[in-house]
XYZ file of C-alpha atoms in Angstrom:
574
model
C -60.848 -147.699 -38.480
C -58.126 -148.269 -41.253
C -59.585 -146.335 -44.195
C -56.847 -147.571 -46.996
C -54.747 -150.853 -47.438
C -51.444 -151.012 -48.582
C -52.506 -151.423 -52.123
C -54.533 -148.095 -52.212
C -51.919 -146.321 -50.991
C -49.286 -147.856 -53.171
C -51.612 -147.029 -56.303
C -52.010 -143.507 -55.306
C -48.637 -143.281 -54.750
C -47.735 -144.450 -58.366
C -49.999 -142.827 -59.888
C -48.648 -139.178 -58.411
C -45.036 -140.153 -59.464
C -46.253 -140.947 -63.362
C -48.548 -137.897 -63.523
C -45.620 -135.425 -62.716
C -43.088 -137.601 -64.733
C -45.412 -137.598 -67.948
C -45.984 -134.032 -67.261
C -42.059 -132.834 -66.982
C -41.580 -134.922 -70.255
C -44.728 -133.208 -72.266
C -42.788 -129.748 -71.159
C -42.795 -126.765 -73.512
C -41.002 -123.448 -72.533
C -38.695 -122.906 -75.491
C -40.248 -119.459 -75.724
C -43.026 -117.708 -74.383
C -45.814 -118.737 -76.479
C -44.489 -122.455 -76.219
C -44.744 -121.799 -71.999
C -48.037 -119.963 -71.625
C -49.900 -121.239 -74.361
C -48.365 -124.742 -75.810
C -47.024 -123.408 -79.013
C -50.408 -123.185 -80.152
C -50.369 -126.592 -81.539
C -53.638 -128.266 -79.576
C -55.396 -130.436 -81.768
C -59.467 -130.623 -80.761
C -59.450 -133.714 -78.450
C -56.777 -132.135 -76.515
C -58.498 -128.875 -76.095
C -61.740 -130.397 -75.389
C -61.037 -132.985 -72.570
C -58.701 -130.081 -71.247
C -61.386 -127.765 -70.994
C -63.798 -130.659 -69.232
C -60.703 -131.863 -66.842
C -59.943 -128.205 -65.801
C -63.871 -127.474 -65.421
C -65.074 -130.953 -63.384
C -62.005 -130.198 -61.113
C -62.049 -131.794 -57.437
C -64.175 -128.698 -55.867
C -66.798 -129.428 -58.734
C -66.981 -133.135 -58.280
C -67.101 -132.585 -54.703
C -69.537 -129.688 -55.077
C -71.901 -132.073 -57.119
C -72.474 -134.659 -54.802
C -72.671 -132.829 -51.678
C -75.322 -130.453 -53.102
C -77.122 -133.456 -54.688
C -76.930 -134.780 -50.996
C -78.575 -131.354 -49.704
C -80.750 -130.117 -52.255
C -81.182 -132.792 -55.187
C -80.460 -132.512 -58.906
C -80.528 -129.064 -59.146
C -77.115 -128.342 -59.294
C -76.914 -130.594 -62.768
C -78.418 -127.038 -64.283
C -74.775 -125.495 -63.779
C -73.327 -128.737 -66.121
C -75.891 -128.645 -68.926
C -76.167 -125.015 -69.622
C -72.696 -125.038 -69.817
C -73.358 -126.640 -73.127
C -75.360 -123.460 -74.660
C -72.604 -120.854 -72.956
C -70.299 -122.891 -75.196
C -72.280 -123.366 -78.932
C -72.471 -119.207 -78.031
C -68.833 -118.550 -77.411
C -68.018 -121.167 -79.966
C -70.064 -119.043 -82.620
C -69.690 -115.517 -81.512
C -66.036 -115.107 -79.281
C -63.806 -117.589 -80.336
C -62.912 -116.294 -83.778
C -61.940 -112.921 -82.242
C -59.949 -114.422 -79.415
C -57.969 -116.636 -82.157
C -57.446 -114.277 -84.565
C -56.235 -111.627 -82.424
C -53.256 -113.482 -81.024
C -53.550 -112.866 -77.397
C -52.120 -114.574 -74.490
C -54.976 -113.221 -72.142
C -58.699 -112.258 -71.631
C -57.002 -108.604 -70.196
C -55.044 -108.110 -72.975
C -58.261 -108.372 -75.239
C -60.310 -106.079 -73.293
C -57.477 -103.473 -73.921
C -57.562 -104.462 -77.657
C -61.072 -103.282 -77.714
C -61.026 -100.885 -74.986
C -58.059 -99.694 -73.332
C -55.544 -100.247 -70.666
C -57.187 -99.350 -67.676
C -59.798 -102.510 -68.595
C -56.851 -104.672 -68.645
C -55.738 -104.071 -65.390
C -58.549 -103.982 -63.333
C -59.844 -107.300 -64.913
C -56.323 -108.946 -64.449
C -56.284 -107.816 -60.807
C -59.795 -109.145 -59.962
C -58.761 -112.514 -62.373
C -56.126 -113.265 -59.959
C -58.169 -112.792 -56.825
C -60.582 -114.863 -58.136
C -58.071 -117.453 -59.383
C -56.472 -117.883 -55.548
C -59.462 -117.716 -53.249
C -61.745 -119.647 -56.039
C -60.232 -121.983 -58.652
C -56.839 -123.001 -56.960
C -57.827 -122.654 -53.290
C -60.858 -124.691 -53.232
C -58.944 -127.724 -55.671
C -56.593 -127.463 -52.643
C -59.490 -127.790 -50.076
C -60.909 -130.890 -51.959
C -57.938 -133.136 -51.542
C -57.450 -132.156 -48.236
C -61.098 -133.166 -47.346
C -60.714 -136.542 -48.749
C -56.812 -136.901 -47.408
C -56.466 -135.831 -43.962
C -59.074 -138.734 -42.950
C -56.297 -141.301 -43.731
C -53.412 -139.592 -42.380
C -52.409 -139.868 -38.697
C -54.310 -138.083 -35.893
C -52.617 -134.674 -35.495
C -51.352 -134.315 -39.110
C -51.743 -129.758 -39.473
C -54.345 -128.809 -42.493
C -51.325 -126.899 -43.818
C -49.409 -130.020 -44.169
C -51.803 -131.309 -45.612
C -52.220 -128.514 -47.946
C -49.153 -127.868 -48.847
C -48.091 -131.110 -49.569
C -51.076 -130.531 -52.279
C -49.787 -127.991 -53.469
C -46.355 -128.972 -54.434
C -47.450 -132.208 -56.258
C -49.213 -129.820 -58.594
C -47.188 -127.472 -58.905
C -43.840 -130.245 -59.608
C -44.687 -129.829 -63.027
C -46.706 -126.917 -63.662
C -43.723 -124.639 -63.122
C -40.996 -126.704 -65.068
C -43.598 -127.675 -68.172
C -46.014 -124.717 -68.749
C -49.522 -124.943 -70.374
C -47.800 -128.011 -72.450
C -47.790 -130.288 -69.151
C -50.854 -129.098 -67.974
C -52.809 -129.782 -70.819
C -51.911 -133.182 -71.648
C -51.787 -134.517 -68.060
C -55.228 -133.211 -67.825
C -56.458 -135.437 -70.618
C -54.905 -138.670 -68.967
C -56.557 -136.760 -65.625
C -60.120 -136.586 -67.229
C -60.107 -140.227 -68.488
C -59.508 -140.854 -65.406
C -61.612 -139.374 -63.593
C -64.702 -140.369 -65.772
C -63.621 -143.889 -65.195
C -63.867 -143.356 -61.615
C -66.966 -141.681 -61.412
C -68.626 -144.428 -63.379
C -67.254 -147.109 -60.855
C -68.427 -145.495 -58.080
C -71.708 -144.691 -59.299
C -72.131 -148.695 -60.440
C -71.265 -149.784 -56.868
C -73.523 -147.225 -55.119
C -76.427 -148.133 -57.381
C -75.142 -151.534 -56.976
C -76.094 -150.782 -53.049
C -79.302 -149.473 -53.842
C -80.856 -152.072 -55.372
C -80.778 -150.086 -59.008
C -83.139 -146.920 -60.036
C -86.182 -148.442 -58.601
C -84.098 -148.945 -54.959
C -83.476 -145.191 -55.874
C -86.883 -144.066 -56.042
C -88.192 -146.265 -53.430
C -85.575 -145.192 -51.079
C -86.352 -141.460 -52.096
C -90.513 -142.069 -51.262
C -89.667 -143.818 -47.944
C -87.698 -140.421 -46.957
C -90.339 -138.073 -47.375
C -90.727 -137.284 -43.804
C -86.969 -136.931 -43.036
C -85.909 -133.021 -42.747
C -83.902 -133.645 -46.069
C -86.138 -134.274 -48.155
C -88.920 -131.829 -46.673
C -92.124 -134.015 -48.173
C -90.959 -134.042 -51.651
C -92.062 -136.851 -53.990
C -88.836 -138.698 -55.838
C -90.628 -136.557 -59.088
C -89.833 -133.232 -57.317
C -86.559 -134.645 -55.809
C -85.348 -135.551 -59.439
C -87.098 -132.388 -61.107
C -84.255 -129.443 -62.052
C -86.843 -126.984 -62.722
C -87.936 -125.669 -59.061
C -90.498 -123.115 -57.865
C -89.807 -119.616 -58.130
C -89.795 -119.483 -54.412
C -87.174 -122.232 -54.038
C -84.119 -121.933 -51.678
C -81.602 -123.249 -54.059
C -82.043 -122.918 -57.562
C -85.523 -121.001 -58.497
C -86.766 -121.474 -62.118
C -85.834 -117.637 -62.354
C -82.390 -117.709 -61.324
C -81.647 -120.879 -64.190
C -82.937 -118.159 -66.455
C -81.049 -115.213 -65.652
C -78.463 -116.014 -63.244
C -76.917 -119.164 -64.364
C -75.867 -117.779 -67.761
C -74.406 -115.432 -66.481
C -71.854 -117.123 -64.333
C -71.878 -119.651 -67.168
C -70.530 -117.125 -69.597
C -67.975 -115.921 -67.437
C -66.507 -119.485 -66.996
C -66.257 -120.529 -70.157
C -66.155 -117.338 -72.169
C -64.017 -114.728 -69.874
C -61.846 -116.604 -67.575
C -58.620 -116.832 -68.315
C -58.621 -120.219 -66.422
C -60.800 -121.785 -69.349
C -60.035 -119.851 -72.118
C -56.002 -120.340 -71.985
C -57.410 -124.127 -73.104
C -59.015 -122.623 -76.401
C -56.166 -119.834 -77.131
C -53.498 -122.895 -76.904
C -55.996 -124.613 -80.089
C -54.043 -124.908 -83.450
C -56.734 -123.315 -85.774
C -60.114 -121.989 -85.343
C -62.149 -125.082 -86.120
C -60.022 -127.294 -83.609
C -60.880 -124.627 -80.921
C -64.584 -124.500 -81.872
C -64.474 -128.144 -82.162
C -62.572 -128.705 -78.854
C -65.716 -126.358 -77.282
C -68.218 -128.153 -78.365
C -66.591 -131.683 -77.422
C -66.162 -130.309 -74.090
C -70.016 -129.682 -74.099
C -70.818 -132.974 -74.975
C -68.860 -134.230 -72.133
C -70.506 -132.085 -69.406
C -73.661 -134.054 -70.739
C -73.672 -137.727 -68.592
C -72.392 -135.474 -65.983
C -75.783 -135.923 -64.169
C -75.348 -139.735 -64.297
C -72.010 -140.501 -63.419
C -71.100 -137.421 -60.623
C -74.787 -135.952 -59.299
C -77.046 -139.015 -58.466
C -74.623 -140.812 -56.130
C -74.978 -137.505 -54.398
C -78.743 -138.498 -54.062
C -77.241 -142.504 -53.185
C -75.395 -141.051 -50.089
C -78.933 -139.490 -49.050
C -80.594 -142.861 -49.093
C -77.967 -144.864 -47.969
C -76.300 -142.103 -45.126
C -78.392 -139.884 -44.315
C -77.938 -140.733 -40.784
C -74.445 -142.181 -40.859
C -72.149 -141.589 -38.351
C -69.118 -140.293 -40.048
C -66.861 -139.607 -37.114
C -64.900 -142.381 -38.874
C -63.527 -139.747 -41.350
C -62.310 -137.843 -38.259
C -63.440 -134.655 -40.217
C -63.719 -131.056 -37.785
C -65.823 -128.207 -38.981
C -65.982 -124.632 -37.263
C -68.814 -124.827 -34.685
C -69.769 -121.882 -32.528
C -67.411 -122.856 -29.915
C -64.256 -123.504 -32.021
C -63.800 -126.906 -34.067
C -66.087 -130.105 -33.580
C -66.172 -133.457 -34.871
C -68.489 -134.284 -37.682
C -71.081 -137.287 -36.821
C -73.905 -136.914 -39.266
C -73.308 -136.269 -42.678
C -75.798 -133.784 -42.725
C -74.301 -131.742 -40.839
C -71.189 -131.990 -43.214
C -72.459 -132.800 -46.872
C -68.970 -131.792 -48.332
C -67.932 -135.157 -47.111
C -70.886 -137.272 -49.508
C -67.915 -137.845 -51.687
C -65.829 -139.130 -49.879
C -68.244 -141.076 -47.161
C -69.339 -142.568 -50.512
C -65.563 -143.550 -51.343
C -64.762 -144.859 -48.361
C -67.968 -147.018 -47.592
C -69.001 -148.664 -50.890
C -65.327 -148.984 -52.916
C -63.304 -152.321 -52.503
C -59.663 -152.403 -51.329
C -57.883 -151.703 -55.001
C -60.449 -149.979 -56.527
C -60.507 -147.230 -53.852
C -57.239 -146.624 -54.252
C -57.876 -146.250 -57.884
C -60.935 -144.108 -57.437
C -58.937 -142.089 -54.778
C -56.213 -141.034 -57.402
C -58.898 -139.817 -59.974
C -59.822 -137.929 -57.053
C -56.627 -136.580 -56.627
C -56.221 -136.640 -60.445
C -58.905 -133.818 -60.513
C -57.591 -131.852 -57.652
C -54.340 -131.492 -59.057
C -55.442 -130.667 -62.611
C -57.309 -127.975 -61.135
C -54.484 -126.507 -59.618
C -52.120 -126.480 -61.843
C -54.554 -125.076 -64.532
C -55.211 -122.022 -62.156
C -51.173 -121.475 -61.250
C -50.608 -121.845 -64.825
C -52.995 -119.334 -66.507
C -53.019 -117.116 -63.064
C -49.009 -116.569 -63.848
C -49.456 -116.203 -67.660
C -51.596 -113.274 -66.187
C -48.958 -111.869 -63.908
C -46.354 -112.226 -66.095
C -48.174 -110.693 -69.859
C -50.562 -108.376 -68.188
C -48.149 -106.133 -65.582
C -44.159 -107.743 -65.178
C -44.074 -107.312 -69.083
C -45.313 -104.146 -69.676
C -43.424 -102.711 -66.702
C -39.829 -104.210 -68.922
C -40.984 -104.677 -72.072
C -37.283 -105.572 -73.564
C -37.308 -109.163 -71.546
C -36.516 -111.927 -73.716
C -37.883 -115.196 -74.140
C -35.887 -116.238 -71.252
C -36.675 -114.191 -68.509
C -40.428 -113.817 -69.389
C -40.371 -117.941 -68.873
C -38.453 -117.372 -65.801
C -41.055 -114.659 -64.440
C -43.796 -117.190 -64.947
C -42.182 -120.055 -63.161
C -41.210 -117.577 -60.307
C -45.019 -116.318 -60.349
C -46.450 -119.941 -60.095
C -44.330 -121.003 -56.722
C -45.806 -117.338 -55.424
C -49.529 -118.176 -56.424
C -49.204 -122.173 -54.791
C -47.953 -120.561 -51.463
C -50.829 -117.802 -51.757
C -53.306 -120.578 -51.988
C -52.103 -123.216 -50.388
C -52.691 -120.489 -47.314
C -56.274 -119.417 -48.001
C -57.887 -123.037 -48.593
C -58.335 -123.359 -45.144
C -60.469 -121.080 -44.541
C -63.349 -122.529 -47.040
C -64.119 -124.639 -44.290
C -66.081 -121.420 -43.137
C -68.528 -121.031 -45.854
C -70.591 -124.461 -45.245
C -71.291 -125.822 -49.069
C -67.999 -126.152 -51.387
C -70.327 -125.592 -54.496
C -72.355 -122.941 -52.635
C -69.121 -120.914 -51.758
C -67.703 -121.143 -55.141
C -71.281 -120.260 -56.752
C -71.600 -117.064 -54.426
C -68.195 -115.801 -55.035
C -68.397 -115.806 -58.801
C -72.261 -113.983 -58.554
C -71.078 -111.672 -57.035
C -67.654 -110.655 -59.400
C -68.469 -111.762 -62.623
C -71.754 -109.838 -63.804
C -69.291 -106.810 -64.643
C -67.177 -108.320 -66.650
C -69.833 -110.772 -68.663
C -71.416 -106.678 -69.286
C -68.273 -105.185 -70.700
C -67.475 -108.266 -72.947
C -70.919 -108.569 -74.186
C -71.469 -105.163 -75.151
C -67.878 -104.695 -76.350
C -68.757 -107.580 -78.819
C -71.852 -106.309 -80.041
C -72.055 -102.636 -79.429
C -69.436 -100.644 -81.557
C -70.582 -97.474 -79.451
C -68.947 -98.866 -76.179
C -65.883 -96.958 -75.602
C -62.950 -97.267 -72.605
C -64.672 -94.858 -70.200
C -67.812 -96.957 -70.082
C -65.935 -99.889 -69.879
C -63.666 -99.276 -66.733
C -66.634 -97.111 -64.981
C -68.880 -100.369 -65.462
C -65.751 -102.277 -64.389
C -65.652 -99.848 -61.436
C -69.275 -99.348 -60.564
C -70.397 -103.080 -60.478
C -67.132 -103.883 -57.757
C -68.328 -101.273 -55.549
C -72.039 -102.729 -55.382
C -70.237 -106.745 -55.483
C -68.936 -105.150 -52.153
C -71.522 -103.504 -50.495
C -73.634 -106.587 -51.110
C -71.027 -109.059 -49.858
C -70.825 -106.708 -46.963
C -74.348 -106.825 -46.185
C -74.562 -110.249 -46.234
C -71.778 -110.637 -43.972
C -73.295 -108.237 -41.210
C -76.904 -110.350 -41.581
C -74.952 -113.679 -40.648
C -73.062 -112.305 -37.905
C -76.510 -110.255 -37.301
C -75.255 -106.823 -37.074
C -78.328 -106.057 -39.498
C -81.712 -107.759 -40.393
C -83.253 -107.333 -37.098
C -86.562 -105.281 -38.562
C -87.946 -108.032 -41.321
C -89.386 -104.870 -42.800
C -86.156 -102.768 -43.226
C -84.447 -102.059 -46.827
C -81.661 -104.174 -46.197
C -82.775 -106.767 -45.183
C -84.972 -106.995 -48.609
C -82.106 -106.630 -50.225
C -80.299 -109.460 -48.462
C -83.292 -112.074 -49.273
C -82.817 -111.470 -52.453
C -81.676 -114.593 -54.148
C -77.746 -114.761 -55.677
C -79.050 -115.774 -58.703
C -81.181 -112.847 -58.945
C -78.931 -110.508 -57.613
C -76.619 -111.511 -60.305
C -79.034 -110.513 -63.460
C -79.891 -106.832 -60.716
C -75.996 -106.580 -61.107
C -75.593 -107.298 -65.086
C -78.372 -104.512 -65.512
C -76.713 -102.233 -63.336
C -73.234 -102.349 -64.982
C -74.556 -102.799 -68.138
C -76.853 -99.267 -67.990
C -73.697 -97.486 -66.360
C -71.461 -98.789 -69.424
C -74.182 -97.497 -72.053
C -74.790 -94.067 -70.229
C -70.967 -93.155 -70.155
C -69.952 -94.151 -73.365
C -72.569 -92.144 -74.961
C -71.474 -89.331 -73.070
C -68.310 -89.675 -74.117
C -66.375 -89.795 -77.439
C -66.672 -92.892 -79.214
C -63.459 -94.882 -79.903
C -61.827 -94.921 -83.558
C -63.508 -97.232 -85.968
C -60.184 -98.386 -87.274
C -59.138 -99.412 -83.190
C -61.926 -101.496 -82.589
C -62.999 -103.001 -86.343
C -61.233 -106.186 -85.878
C -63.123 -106.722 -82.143
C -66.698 -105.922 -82.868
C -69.163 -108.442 -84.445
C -71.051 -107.793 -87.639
C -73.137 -109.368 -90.147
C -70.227 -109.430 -92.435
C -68.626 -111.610 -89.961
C -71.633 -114.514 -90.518
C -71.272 -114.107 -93.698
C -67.422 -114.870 -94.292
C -67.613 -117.500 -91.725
C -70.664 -119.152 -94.166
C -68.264 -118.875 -97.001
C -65.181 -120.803 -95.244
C -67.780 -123.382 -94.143
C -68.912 -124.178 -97.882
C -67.155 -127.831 -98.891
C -66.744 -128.783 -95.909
C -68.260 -132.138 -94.761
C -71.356 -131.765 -91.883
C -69.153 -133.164 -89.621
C -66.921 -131.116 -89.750
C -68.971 -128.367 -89.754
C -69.296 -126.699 -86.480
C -72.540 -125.567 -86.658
C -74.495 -128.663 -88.076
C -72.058 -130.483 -85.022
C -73.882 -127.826 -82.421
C -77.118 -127.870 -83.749
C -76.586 -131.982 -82.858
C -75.281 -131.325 -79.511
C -78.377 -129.369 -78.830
C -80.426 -131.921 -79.597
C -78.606 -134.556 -77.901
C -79.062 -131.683 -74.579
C -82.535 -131.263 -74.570
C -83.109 -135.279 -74.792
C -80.940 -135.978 -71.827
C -82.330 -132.403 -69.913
C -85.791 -133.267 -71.052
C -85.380 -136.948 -68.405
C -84.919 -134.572 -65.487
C -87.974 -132.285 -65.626
């Protein structure tokens, strides 16, 4: 079965070569700060569609549809809480990450704690940043690519053919090129998510072919007997598989505020902004964005489960690890990280495919080239210059570019293996449970709680890695059942424990080790940590610089809208 014409190909092809030649002409790397960070010069719509772009990557717009495919809307609660995680970190982080002047979330935790913070959290950062935010971009396009290549193609071809279209002008440009092909990448993409959910509702017959489709389904293992209400409900029982109403409440923040708040990933977008109000503005545009999400990127996911829920997709000519080595995909149930592109390939006209294809690819490689590009700012201000600190301008540009072509080969090797862990979104959900709840603790408190001091910091740090470990670990041994054999044993209690909860079990943890060890020790220097540590004071100046201005420019009458605007569109979906 030919999957692309000569057209869709040729339009792919184009649009690759103008991507990397706008982003080798939007280049920046005069200096440092010009390199890592864009001069600091991004006006709000740039920072804004850059954070969205860099956020609804490939993995994510994968991620949506497949798990809208396997367990309904649900997954929309990741996009829409997003929203609050960013009024918060609008209001209460960004002035201290501005005003400080740093190039990195490490660098910050030293400001208000101390060195040994820093490292560990740029260490882990980079982990996270290969196996995570890079790898799994990588993964995407080679899910949706190899299918049209010829039988026999290697995944690492594949792969690293990927990988050096977006890294062509992530090394030569910096932050500069990344940013503004990500806002061409975005538009994009949002174009082709709204064609493609037009033809698959097209398909369907509209909402009501939706809904009917979704109550003639009820018996099929899918759906499990649920009503199109339930199916289209994103608050679930407390006893659900997925997405219980108590993990939305206490786990989803919490990997929410990492994203947006900690990661150096996101946060390079906001550091880049000219002035505080075009950051804060930029946050909240990108919040407003994440909003028709649902529309446009999770209910085609729940199209491909009326429409091909049986479908044989050995057409794709897709292999996933069985128990007896690799084996051909033929029901798309079987694989749901291919709803995207089964939806691609059997609903999208010759042209438009191609067109839809390379906002596909658009995504994948802004993805990429946002994670090489703030995962080598890391490298290069957290640990090559503090090790020579008399570099100039020069060779600390030179470090990063050098630091980029190591981070593409790193993950251009590992996104293979995310074939192993069944659900894209799943895998990349689970991962960040697991490492972030530290770090969300020791930013948090640091903010709020002058008494926090370096020791409790790095032994939080410290403590909440070990038990990441020894729950990953005991996960692990369940699938390959080493352990869970007595269903009344400790462990394996502890291992049906959702990740959502376990998440919130972790915060707590990390966050009582943090408290107990800085009040045993000496508290830091009021004059070290003044200019990191939120007080009432702060409101109060930040009322005073607001006064004249017009409401909308004012951020908080402009989030106090967006919140509105959130609950409307959250409020169809319950």
């Amino acid at each position: 079965m030919q999957l692309l014409t000569n057209w869709d190909v040729g339009i792919m092809l184009t649009y690759a070569v103008l991507i990397i030649g706008y982003g080798l002409y939007r280049a920046k790397r005069k200096d440092s700060e010009e390199y890592f960070l864009g001069g600091r010069s991004m006006i709000w719509p740039v920072v804004g569609i850059s954070l969205f772009a860099a956020n609804i990557s490939s993995s994510t717009l994968v991620g949506l549809a497949s798990d809208a495919f396997m367990t309904d809307v649900h997954v929309y609660n990741y996009e829409w809480a997003a929203v609050i995680i960013l009024i918060f970190f609008a209001v209460f982080f960004m002035p201290f990450y501005l005003r400080s002047k740093v190039y990195t979330m490490p660098e910050f935790l030293e400001r208000r704690y101390d060195a040994r913070s820093r490292y560990y959290f740029s260490f882990v950062t980079l982990i996270a940043n290969i196996i995570v935010d890079a790898a799994a971009g990588l993964y995407v396009g080679l899910l949706v690519l190899k299918p049209m290549l010829p039988e026999g193609w290697p995944t690492w071809v594949v792969v690293v053919i990927l990988a050096t279209a977006a890294a062509a002008y992530t090394i030569p440009g910096g932050l500069s090129s990344v940013i503004h092909t990500e806002v061409i990448q975005a538009v994009l993409l949002i174009i082709g998510s709204i064609i493609l959910t037009y033809f698959a509702f097209s398909e369907l017959g509209g909402w009501e072919g939706l809904i009917s489709g979704l109550e003639g389904m009820k018996d099929h293992s899918i759906v499990n007997g649920q009503t199109p209400d339930e199916i289209l409900s994103m608050v679930r029982p407390a006893s659900d598989e997925y997405m219980p109403w108590t993990g939305l409440l206490i786990g989803v923040p919490i990997l929410g505020f990492y994203f947006w708040a900690t990661n150096q990933f996101m946060v390079q977008r906001v550091l880049g902004a000219k002035d505080l109000n075009h950051g804060r503005w930029g946050a909240l545009f990108a919040g407003l964005l994440k909003l028709p999400v649902i529309f446009i990127m999770v209910l085609p996911g729940l199209a491909a489960l009326v429409l091909y829920n049986d479908l044989d997709i050995s057409f794709l000519n897709y292999y996933t690890q069985g128990d007896a080595g690799p084996e051909l995909c033929t029901n798309l149930a079987d694989c749901p990280n291919q709803t995207y592109p089964v939806l691609l390939f059997k609903l999208l006209p010759t042209g438009m495919l191609g067109l839809v294809l390379a906002s596909l690819l658009a995504a994948m490689m802004s993805s990429a080239s946002a994670t090489f590009n703030s995962a080598s700012t890391l490298i290069t201000m957290d640990f090559i210059t503090k090790f020579r600190p008399n570099m100039t301008n020069d060779q600390i540009v030179r470090t990063g570019q050098i630091a980029t072509a190591v981070l593409v080969v790193l993950a251009a090797a590992w996104a293979p293996q995310i074939e192993n862990f069944g659900s894209l979104f799943a895998y990349l959900q689970r991962v960040i449970a697991y490492t972030c709840p530290p770090v969300v603790a020791v930013f948090i408190l640091g903010l709020f709680w002058k008494r926090g001091n370096g020791n409790g910091a790095i032994a939080g740090l410290l403590s909440g890695f070990a038990v990441a470990i020894f729950l990953l670990v005991l996960e692990a041994s369940a699938e390959e059942g080493v352990i869970g054999g007595d269903p009344n044993s400790l462990m394996t209690a502890m291992n049906q424990i959702h990740f959502l909860h376990k998440a919130g079990i972790l915060l707590v943890i990390c966050a009582a080790i943090q408290i107990g060890v800085s009040l045993a020790t000496p508290p830091q220097k009021p004059e070290e940590i003044q200019d990191y540590v939120w007080t009432p004071e702060v409101f109060k100046e930040d009322t005073e610089s607001l006064k004249g201005l017009p409401w909308y420019q004012n951020y908080r009458i402009l989030s106090i809208l967006l919140l509105v605007v959130t609950v409307i569109v959250v409020g169809m979906f319950i």
